[in-house]
Tab-separated table of C-alpha atoms and ligand atoms in Angstrom:
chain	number	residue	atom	x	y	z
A	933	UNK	CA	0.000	0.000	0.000
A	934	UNK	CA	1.695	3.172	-0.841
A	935	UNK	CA	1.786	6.225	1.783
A	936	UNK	CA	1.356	9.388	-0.443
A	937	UNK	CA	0.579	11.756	2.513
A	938	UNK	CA	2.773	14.002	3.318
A	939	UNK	CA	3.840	14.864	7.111
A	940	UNK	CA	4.926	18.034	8.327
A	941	UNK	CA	8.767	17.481	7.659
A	942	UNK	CA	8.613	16.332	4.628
A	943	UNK	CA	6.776	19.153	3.314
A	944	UNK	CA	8.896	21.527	5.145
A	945	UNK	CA	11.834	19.102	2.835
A	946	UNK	CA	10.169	20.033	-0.486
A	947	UNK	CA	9.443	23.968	0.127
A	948	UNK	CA	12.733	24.195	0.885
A	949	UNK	CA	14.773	21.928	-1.807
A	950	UNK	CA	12.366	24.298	-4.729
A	951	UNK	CA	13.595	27.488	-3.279
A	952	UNK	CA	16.732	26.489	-3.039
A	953	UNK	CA	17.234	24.837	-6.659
A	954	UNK	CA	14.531	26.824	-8.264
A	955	UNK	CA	14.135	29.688	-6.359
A	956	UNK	CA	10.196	28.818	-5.843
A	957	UNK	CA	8.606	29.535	-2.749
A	958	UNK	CA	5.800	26.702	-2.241
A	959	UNK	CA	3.177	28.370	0.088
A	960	UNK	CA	3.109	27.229	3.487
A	961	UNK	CA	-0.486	26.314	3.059
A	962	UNK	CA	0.003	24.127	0.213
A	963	UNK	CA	0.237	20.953	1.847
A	964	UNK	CA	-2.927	19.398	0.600
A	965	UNK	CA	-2.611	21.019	-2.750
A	966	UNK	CA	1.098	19.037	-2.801
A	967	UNK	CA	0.031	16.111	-1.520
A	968	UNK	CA	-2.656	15.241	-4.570
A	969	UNK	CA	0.087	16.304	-7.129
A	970	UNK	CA	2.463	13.917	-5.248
A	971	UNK	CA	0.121	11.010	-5.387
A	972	UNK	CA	-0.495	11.806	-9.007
A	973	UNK	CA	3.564	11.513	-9.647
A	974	UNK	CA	4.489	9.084	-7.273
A	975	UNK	CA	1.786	6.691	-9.312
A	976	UNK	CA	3.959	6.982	-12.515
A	977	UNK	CA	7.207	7.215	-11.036
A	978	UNK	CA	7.262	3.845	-8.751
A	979	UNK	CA	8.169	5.504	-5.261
A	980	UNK	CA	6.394	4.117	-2.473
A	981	UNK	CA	6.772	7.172	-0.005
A	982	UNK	CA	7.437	10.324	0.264
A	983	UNK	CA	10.536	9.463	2.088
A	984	UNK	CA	11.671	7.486	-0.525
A	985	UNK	CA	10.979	9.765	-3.170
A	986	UNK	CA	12.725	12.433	-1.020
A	987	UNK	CA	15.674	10.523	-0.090
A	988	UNK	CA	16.454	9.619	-4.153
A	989	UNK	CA	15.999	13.234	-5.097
A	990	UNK	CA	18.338	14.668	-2.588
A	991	UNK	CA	21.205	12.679	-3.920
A	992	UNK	CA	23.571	13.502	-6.303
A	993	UNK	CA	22.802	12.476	-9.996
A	994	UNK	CA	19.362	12.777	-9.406
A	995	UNK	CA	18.472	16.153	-10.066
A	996	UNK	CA	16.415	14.664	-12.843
A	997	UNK	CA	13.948	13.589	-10.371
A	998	UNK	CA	14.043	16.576	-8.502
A	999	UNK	CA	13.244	18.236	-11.483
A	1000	UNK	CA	9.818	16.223	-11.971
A	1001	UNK	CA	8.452	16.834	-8.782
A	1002	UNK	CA	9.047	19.906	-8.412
A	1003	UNK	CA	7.602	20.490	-12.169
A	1004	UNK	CA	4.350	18.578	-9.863
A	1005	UNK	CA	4.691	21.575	-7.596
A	1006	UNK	CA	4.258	24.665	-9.604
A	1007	UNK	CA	1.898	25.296	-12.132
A	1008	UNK	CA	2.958	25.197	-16.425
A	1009	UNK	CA	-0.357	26.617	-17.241
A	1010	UNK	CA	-0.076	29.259	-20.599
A	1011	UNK	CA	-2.244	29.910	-23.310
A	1012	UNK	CA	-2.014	31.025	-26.869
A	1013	UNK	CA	-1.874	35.220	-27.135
A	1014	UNK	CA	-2.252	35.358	-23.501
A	1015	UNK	CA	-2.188	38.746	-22.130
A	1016	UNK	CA	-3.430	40.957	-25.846
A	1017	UNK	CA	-1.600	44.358	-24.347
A	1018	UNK	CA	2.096	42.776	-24.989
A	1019	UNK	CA	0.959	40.813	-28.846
A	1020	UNK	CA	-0.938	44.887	-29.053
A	1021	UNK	CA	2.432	46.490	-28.203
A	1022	UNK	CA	4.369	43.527	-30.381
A	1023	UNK	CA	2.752	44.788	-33.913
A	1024	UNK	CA	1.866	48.521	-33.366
A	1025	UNK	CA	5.702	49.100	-31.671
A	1026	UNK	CA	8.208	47.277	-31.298
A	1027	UNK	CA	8.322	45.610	-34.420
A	1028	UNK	CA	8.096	48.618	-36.408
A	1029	UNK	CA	10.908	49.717	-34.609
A	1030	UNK	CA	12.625	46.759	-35.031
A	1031	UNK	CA	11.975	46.565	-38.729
A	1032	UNK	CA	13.333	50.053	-39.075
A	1033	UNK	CA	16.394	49.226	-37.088
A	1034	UNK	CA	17.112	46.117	-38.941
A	1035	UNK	CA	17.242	48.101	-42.085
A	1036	UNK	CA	19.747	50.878	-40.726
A	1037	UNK	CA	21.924	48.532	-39.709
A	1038	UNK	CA	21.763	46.175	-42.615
A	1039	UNK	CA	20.866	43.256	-40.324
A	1040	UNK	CA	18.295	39.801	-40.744
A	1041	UNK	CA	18.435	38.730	-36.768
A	1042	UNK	CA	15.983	39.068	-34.989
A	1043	UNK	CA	16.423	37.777	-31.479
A	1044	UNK	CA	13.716	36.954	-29.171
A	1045	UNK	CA	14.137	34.560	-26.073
A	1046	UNK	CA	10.653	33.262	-23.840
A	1047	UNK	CA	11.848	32.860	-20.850
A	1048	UNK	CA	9.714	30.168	-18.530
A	1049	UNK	CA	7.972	29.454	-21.880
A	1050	UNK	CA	5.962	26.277	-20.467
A	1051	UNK	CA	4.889	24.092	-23.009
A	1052	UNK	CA	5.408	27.155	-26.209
A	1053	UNK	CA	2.132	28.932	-26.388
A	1054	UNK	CA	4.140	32.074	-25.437
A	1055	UNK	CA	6.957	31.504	-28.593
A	1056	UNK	CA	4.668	29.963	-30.996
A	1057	UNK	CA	2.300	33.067	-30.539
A	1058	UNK	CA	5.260	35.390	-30.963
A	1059	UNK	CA	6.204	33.512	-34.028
A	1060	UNK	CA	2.744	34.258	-35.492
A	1061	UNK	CA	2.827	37.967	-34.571
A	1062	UNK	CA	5.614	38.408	-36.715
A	1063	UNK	CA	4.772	36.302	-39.552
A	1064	UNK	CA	1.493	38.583	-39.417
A	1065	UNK	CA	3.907	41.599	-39.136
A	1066	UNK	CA	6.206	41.316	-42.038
A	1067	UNK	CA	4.048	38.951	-43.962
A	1068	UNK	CA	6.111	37.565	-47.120
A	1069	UNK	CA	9.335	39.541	-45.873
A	1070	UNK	CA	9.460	37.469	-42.919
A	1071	UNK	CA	11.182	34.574	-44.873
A	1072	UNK	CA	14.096	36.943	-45.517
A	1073	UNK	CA	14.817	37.535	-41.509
A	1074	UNK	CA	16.422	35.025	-39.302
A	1075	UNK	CA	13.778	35.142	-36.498
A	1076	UNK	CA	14.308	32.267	-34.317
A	1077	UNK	CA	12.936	32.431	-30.534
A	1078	UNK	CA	14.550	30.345	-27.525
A	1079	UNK	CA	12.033	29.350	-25.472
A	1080	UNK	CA	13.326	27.604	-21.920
A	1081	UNK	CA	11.690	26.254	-19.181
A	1082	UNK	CA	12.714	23.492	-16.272
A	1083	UNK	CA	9.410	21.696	-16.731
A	1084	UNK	CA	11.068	18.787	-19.074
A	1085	UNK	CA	7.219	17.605	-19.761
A	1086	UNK	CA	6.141	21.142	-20.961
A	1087	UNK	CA	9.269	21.454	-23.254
A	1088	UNK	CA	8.766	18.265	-24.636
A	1089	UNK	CA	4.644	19.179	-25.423
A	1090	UNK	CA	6.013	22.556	-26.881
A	1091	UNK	CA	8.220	20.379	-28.859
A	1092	UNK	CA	5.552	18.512	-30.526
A	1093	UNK	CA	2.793	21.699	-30.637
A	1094	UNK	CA	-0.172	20.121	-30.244
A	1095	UNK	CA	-2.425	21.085	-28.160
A	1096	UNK	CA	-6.088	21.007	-27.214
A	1097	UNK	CA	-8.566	23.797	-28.693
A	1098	UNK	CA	-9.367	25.435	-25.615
A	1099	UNK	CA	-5.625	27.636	-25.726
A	1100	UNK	CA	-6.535	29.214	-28.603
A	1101	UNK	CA	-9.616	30.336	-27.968
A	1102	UNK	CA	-7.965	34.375	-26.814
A	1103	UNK	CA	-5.952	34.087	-30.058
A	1104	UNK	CA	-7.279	35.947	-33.256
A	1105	UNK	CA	-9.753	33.505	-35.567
A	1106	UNK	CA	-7.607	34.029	-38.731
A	1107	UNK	CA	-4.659	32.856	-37.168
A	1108	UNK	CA	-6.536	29.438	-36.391
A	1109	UNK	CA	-6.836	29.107	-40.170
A	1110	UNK	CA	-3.372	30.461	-40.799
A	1111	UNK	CA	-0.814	28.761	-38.269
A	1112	UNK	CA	-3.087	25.189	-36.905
A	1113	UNK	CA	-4.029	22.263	-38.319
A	1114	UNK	CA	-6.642	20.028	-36.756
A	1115	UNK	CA	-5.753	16.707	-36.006
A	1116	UNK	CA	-9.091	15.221	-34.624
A	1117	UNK	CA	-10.488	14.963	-30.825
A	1118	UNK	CA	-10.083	18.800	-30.435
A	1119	UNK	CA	-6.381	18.510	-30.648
A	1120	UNK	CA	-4.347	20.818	-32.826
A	1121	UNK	CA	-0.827	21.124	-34.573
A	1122	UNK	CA	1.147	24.027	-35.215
A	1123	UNK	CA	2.292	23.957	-38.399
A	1124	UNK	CA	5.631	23.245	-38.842
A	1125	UNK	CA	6.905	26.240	-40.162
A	1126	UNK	CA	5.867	27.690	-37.182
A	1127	UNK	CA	7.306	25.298	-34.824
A	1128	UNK	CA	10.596	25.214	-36.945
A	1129	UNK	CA	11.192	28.580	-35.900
A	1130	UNK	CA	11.175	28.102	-31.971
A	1131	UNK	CA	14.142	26.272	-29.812
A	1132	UNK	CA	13.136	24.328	-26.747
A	1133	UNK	CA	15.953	24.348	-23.957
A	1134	UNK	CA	15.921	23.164	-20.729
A	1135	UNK	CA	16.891	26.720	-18.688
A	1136	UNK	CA	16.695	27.025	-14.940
A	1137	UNK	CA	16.326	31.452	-14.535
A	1138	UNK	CA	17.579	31.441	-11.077
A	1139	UNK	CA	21.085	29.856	-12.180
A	1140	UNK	CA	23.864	31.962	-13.750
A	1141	UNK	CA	22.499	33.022	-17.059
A	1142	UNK	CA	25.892	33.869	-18.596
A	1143	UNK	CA	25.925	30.656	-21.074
A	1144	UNK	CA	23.131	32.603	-22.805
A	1145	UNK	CA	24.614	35.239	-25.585
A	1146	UNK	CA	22.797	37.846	-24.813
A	1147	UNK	CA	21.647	41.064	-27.384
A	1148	UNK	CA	18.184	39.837	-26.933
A	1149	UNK	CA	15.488	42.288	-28.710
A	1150	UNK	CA	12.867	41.171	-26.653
A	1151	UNK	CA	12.977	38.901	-23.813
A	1152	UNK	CA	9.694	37.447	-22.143
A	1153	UNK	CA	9.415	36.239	-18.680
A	1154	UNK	CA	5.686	36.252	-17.943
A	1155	UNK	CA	3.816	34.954	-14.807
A	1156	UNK	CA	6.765	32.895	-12.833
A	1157	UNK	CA	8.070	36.072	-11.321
A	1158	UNK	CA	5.369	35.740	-8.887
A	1159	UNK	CA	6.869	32.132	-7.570
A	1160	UNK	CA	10.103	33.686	-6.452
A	1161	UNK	CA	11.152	35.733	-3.499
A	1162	UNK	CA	12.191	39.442	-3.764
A	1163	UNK	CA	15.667	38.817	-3.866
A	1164	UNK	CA	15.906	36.530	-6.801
A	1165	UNK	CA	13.474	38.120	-9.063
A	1166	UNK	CA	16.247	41.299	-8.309
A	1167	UNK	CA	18.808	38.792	-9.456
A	1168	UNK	CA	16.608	37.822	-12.190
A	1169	UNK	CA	15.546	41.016	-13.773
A	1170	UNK	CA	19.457	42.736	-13.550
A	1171	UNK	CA	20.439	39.445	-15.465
A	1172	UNK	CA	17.932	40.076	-18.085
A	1173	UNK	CA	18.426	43.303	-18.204
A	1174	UNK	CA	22.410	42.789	-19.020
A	1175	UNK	CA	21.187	39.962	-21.543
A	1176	UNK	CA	19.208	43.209	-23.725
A	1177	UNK	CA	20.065	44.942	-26.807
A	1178	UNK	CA	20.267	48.419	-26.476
A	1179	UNK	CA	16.744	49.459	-27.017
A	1180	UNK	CA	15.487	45.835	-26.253
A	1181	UNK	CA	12.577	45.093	-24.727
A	1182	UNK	CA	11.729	43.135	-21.910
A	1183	UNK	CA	7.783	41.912	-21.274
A	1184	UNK	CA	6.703	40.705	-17.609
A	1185	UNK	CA	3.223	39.440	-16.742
A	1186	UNK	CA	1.044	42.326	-15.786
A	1187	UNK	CA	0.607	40.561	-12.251
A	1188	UNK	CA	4.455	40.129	-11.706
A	1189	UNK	CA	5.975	42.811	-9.471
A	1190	UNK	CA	7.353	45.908	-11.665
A	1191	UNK	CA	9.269	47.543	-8.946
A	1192	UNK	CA	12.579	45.161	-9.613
A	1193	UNK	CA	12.620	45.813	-13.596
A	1194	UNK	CA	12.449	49.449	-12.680
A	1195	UNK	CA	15.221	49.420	-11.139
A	1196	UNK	CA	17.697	48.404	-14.061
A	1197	UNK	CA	15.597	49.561	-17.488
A	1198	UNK	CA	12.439	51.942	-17.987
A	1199	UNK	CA	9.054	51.429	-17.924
A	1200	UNK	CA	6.848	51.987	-21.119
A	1201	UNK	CA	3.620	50.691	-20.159
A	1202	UNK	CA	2.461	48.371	-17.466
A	1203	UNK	CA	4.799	45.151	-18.084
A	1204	UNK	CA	6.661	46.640	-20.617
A	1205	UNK	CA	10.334	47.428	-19.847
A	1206	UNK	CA	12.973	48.646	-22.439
A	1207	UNK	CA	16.793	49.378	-21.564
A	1208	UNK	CA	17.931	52.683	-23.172
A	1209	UNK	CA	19.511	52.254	-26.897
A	1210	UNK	CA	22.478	53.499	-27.295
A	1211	UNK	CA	22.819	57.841	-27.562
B	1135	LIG	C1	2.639	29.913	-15.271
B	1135	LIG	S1	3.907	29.349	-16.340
B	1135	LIG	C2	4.139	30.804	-17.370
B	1135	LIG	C3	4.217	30.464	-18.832
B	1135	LIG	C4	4.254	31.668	-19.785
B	1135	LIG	N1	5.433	32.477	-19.584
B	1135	LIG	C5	3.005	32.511	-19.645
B	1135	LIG	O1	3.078	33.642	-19.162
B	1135	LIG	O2	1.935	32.018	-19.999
B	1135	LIG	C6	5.342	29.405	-15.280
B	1135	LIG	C7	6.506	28.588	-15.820
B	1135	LIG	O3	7.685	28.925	-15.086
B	1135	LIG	C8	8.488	27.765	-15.020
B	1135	LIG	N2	9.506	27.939	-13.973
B	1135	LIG	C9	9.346	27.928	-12.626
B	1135	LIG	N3	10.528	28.099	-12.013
B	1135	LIG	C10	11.463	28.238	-12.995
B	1135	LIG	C11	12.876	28.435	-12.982
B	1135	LIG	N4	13.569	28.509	-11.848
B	1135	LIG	N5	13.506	28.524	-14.179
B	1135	LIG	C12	12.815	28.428	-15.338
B	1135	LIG	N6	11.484	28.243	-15.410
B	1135	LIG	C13	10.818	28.147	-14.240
B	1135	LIG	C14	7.466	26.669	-14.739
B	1135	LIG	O4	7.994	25.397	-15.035
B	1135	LIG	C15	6.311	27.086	-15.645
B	1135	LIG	O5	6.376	26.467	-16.910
């Protein structure tokens, strides 16, 4: 008979091994909440206890397994064109003055990283916004986006880019036609031209981010802000910040904390951060 529940100290285990890998804080009246998503992974996984389970994903090598529970813990819910004010902002701004810049300086790149991109509703919707943008002159840019995450499931959905109808339903009806194809039982692919033009990595944020190049024109770290404490989303947002263009942009969930990103770039609308171009 397996014992799922979790006791006191072995919650207090978990909150503490995802701040301190992760940098989530697990609320300390989550218990319950944990202990159904536990039962749910320690059904596939094999482990008879939390204990167990514990034990195995405190030692070394096994950060793999640490990894999938605490991808059990938090939550990798996105949606297609979430939040319209940033895909708004996307066309009537910054890719105008993108395009523009691109020109002047004789350049094709376009770089664009999604940051905690869960299972690629966030990239895949970016990749459509620009398609829409430049329309046939979009096959003459290099336009990849990164998209990272430490969910291995997610990355692995956004991967394949199918996906059930109802994340769609905030994105614009012609793009339906344009960028999906229906595969049966309300499931849908993005096509692949789309999907060829997004990168899945596995990317923990609260690690040193200098492996990443950097000169990003717009970065996107939307809605996982809010799992960290104050002093890594600092950490976070001065590390993005570096990891900007001049005159890049950098797009936070509008119920993320601005008062960090204010710190290192400026503020052009609610959730919208840009670090000074070059004078
Ligand atoms: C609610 S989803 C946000 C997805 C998307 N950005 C959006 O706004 O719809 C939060 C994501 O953050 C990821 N996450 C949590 N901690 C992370 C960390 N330390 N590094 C990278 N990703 C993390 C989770 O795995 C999850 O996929």
């Amino acid at each position: 008979m397996e014992n799922t529940d979790l006791v006191g100290a072995e919650f207090d285990e978990l909150r503490r091994l995802a701040h301190q890998k992760f940098g989530i804080i697990v609320p300390a009246n989550a218990q319950s909440f944990l202990d159904s998503r536990l039962r749910g992974f320690m059904s596939m996984s094999g482990h008879s206890s939390v204990a167990e389970l514990l034990h195995e994903a405190r030692s070394d090598g096994r950060e793999d397994l640490l990894i999938n529970v605490v991808e059990h813990l938090s939550t990798n819910h996105s949606y297609f064109y979430r939040e319209p004010a940033h895909f708004e902002f996307l066309a009537k701004r910054l890719l105008p003055e993108l395009s523009e810049r691109l020109k002047r300086d004789r350049s094709r790149d376009i770089r664009i990283w999604s940051a905690a991109a869960a299972a690629g509703e966030e990239a895949y919707s970016v990749v459509m916004a620009m398609r829409e943008f430049f329309g046939p002159h979009y096959q003459d840019l290099d336009a990849g986006i990164l998209a990272t995450d430490i969910a291995t499931a997610a990355l692995r959905r956004g991967a394949l880019g199918e996906y059930k109808s109802d994340l769609f339903r905030h994105m614009p009806p012609d793009w339906k036609q344009k960028y999906l194809e229906y595969l049966g039982d309300d499931t849908y692919r993005v096509i692949q031209a789309v999907r060829d033009d997004v990168m899945f990595r596995w990317l923990n944020l609260t690690e040193p981010l200098d492996k990443l190049r950097g000169r990003y024109h717009l970065i996107l770290c939307r809605n996982v802000m809010i799992y960290f404490d104050d002093a890594t989303r600092e950490n976070l947002v001065r590390n993005l910040s570096n990891l900007l263009a001049p005159g890049g942009y950098l797009f936070i969930g509008h119920t993320d904390n601005p008062d960090h990103a204010r710190i290192y770039l400026d503020q052009i609308q609610p959730a919208i951060f840009r670090k000074k171009a070059k004078t």
